[in-house]
PDB file of C-alpha atoms in Angstrom:
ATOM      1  CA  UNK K1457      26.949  42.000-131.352  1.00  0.00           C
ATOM      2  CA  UNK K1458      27.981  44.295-128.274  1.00  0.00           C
ATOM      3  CA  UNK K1459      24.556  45.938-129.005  1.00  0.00           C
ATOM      4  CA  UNK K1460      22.631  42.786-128.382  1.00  0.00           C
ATOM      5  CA  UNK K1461      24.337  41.913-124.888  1.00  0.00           C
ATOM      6  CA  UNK K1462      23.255  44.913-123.390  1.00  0.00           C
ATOM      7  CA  UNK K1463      19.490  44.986-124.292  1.00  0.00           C
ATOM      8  CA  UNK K1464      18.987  41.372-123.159  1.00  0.00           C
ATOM      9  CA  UNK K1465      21.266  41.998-119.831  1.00  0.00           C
ATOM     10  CA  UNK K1466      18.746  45.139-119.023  1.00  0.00           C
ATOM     11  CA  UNK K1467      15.776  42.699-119.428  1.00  0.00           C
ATOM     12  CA  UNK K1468      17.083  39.822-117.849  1.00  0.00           C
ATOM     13  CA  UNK K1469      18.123  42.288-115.147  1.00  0.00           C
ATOM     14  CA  UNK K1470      14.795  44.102-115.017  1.00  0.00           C
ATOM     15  CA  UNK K1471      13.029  41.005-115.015  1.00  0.00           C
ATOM     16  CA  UNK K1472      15.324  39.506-112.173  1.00  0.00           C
ATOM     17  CA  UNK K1473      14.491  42.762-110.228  1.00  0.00           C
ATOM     18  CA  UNK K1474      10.579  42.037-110.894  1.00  0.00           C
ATOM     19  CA  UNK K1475      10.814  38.759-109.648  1.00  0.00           C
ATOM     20  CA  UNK K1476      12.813  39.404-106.699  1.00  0.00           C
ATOM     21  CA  UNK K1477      11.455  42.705-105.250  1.00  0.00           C
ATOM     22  CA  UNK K1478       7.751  42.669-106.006  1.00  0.00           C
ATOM     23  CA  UNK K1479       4.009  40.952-104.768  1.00  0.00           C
ATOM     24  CA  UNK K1480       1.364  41.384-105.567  1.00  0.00           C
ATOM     25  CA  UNK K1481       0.166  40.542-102.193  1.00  0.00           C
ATOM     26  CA  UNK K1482       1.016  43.118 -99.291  1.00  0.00           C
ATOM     27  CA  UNK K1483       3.357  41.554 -96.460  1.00  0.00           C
ATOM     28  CA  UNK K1484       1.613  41.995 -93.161  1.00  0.00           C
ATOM     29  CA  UNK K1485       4.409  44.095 -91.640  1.00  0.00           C
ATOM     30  CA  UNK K1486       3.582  47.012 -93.486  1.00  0.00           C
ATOM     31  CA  UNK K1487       0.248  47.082 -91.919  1.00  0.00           C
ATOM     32  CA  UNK K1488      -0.424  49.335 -88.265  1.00  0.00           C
ATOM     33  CA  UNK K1489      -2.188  47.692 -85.401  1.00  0.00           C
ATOM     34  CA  UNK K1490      -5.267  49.040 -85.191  1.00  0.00           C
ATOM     35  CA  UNK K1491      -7.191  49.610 -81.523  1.00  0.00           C
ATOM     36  CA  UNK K1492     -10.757  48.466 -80.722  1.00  0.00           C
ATOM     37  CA  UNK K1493     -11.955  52.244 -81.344  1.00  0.00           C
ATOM     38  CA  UNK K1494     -10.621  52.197 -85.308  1.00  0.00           C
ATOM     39  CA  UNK K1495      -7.831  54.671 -84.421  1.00  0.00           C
ATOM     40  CA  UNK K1496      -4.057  53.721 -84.443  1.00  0.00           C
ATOM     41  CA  UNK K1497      -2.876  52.304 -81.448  1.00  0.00           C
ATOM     42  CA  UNK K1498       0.430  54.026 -79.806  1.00  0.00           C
ATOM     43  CA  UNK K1499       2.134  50.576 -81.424  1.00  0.00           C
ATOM     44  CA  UNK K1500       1.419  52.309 -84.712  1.00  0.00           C
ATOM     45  CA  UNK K1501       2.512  56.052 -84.063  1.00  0.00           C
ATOM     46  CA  UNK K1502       4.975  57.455 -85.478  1.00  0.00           C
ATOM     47  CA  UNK K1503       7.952  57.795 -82.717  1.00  0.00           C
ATOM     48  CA  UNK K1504       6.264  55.551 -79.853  1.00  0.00           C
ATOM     49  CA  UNK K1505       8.314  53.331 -77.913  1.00  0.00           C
ATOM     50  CA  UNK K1506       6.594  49.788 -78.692  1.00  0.00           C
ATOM     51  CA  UNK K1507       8.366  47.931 -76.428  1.00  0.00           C
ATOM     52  CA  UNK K1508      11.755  47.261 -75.139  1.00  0.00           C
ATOM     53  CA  UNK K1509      13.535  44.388 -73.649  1.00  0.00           C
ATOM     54  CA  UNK K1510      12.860  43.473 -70.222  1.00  0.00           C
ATOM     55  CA  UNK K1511      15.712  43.952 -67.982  1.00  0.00           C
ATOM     56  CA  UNK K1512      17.196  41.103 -66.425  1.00  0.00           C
ATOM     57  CA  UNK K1513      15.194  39.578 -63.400  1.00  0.00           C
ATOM     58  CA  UNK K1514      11.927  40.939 -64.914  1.00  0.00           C
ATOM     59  CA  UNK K1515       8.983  38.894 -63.819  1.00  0.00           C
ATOM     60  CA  UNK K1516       6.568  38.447 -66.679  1.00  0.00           C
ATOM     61  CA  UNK K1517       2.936  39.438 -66.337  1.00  0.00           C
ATOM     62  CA  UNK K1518       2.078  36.964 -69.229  1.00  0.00           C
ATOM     63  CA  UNK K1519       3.629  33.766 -71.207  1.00  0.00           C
ATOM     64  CA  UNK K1520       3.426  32.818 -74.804  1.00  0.00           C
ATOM     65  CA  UNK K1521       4.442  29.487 -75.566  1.00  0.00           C
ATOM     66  CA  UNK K1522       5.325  29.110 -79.340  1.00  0.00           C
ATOM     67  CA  UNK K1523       4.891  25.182 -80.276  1.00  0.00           C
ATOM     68  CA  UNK K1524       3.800  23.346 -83.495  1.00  0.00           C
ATOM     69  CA  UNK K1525       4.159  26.641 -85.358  1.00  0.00           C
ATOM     70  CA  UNK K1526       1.665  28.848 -83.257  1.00  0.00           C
ATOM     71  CA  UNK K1527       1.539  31.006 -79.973  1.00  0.00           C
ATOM     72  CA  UNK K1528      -0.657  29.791 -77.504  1.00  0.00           C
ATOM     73  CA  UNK K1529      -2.112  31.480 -75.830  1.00  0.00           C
ATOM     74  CA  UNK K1530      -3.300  33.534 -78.976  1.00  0.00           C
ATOM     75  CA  UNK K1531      -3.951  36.568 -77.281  1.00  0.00           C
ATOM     76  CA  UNK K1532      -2.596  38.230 -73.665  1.00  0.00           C
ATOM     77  CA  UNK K1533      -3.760  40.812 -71.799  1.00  0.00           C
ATOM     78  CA  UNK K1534      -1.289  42.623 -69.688  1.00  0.00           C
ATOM     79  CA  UNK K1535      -1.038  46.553 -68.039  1.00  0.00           C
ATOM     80  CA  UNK K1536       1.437  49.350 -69.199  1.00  0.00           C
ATOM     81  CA  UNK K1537       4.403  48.834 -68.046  1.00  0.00           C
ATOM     82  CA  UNK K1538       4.663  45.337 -67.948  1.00  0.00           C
ATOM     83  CA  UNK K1539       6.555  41.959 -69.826  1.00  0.00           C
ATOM     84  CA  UNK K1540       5.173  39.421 -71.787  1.00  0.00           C
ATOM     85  CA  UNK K1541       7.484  36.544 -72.047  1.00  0.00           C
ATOM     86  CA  UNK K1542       7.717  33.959 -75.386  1.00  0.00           C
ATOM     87  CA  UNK K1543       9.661  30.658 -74.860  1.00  0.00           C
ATOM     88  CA  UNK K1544      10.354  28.740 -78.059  1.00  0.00           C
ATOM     89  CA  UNK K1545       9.509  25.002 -77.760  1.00  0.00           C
ATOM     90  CA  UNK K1546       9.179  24.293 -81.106  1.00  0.00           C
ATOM     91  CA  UNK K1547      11.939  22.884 -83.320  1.00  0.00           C
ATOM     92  CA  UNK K1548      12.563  26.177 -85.586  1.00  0.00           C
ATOM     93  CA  UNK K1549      13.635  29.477 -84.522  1.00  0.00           C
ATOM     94  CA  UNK K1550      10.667  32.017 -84.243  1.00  0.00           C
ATOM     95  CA  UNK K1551      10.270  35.560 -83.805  1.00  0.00           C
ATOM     96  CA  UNK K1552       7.714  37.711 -82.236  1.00  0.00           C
ATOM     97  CA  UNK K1553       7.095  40.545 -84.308  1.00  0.00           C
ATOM     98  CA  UNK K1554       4.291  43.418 -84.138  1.00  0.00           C
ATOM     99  CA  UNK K1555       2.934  43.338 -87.717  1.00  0.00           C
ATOM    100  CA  UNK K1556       4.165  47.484 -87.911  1.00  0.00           C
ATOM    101  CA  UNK K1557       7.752  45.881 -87.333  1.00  0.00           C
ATOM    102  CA  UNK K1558       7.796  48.447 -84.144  1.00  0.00           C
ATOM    103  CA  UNK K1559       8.249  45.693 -81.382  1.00  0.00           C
ATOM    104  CA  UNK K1560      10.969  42.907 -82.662  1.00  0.00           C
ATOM    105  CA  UNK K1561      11.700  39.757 -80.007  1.00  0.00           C
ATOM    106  CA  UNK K1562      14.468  39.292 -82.863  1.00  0.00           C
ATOM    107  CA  UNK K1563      15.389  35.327 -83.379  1.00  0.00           C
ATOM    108  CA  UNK K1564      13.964  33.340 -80.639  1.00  0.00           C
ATOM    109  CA  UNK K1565      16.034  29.630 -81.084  1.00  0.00           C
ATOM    110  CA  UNK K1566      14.777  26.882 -79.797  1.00  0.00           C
ATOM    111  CA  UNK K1567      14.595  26.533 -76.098  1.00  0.00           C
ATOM    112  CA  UNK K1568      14.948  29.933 -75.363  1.00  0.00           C
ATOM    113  CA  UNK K1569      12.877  32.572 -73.750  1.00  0.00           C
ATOM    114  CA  UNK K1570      12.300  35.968 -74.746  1.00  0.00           C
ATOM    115  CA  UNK K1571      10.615  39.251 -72.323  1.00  0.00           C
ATOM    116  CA  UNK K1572       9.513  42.264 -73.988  1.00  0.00           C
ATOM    117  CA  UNK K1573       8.168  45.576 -71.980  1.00  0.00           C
ATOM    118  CA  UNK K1574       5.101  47.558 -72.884  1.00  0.00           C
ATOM    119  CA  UNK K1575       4.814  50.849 -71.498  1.00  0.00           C
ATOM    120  CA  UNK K1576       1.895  52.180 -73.407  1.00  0.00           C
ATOM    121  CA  UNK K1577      -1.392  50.546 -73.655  1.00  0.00           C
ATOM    122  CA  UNK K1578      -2.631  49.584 -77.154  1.00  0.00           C
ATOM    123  CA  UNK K1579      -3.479  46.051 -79.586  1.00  0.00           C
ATOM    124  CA  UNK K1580      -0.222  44.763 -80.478  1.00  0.00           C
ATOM    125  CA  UNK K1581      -1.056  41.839 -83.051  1.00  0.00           C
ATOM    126  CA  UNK K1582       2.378  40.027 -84.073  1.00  0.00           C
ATOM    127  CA  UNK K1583       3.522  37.660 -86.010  1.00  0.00           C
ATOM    128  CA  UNK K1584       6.676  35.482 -86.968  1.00  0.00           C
ATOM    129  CA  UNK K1585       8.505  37.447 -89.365  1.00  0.00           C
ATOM    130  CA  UNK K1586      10.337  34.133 -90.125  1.00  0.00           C
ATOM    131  CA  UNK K1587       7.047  32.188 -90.803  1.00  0.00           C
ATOM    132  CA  UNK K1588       4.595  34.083 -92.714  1.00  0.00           C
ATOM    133  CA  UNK K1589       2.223  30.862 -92.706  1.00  0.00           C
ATOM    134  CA  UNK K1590       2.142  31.089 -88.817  1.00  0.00           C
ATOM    135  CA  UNK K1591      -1.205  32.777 -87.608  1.00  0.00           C
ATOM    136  CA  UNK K1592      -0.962  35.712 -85.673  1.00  0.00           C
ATOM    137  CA  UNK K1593      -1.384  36.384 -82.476  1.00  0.00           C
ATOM    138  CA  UNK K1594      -2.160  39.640 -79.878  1.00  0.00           C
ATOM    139  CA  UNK K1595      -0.828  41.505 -76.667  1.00  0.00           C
ATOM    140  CA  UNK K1596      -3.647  43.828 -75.513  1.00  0.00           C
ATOM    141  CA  UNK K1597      -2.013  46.772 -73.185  1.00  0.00           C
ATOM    142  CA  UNK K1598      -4.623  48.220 -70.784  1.00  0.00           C
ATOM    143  CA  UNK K1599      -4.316  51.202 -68.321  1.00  0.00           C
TER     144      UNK K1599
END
């Protein structure tokens, strides 16, 4: 009987472990943000700061507002060097999060504000790693 058991837990484990750690569909925040030219943007290299939190006081350059399950507006422009802002009016904690996971706002609760840095220019498109049905959204970085 012993023989049994552990056959069917192996399978009923291996299945579990299918079920659990697989897709086939690719999650978005294993992809790299790509720049205009087709090349990597510094979001995406290996060892580049993406961003970092703004220090206290910081002014931001832009605003997101994240409402009804979007950001708005959908796309930012800012230079190197300086904050974009997200305040969460919506009724669910968000996050803001580039889709190569290298800039994180981390949890963004309800009726809170979050400022990010960006000292490099590049396409940062982000999403909410919370939401995966919430469309994405972009902070160009110039010069």
């Amino acid at each position: 009987m012993r023989s049994l058991r552990v056959p069917s837990l192996f399978l009923a484990v291996t299945l579990l472990g299918a079920a659990c750690g697989g897709s086939a569909t690719p999650s978005p925040a294993g992809q790299a943000s790509v720049a205009p030219s087709g090349e990597a943007s510094p979001a995406a290299s290996a060892g580049a700061a993406a961003c970092q939190p703004a220090p206290e006081g910081t002014v931001p350059a832009a605003t997101v507002t994240i409402r009804d399950f979007a950001y708005s507006p959908a796309k930012v422009t800012i230079k190197a060097g300086e904050a974009v802002a997200w305040t969460n009016e919506d009724t669910s904690t968000h996050t803001a999060t580039t889709l190569d996971g290298g800039c994180d706002t981390k949890s963004i609760p309800k009726g809170a504000t979050v400022a990010l840095v960006f000292p490099q220019a590049g396409t940062y498109e982000y999403h909410c790693a919370i939401h995966a049905t919430m469309p994405t959204a972009v902070v160009e970085v110039t010069e």
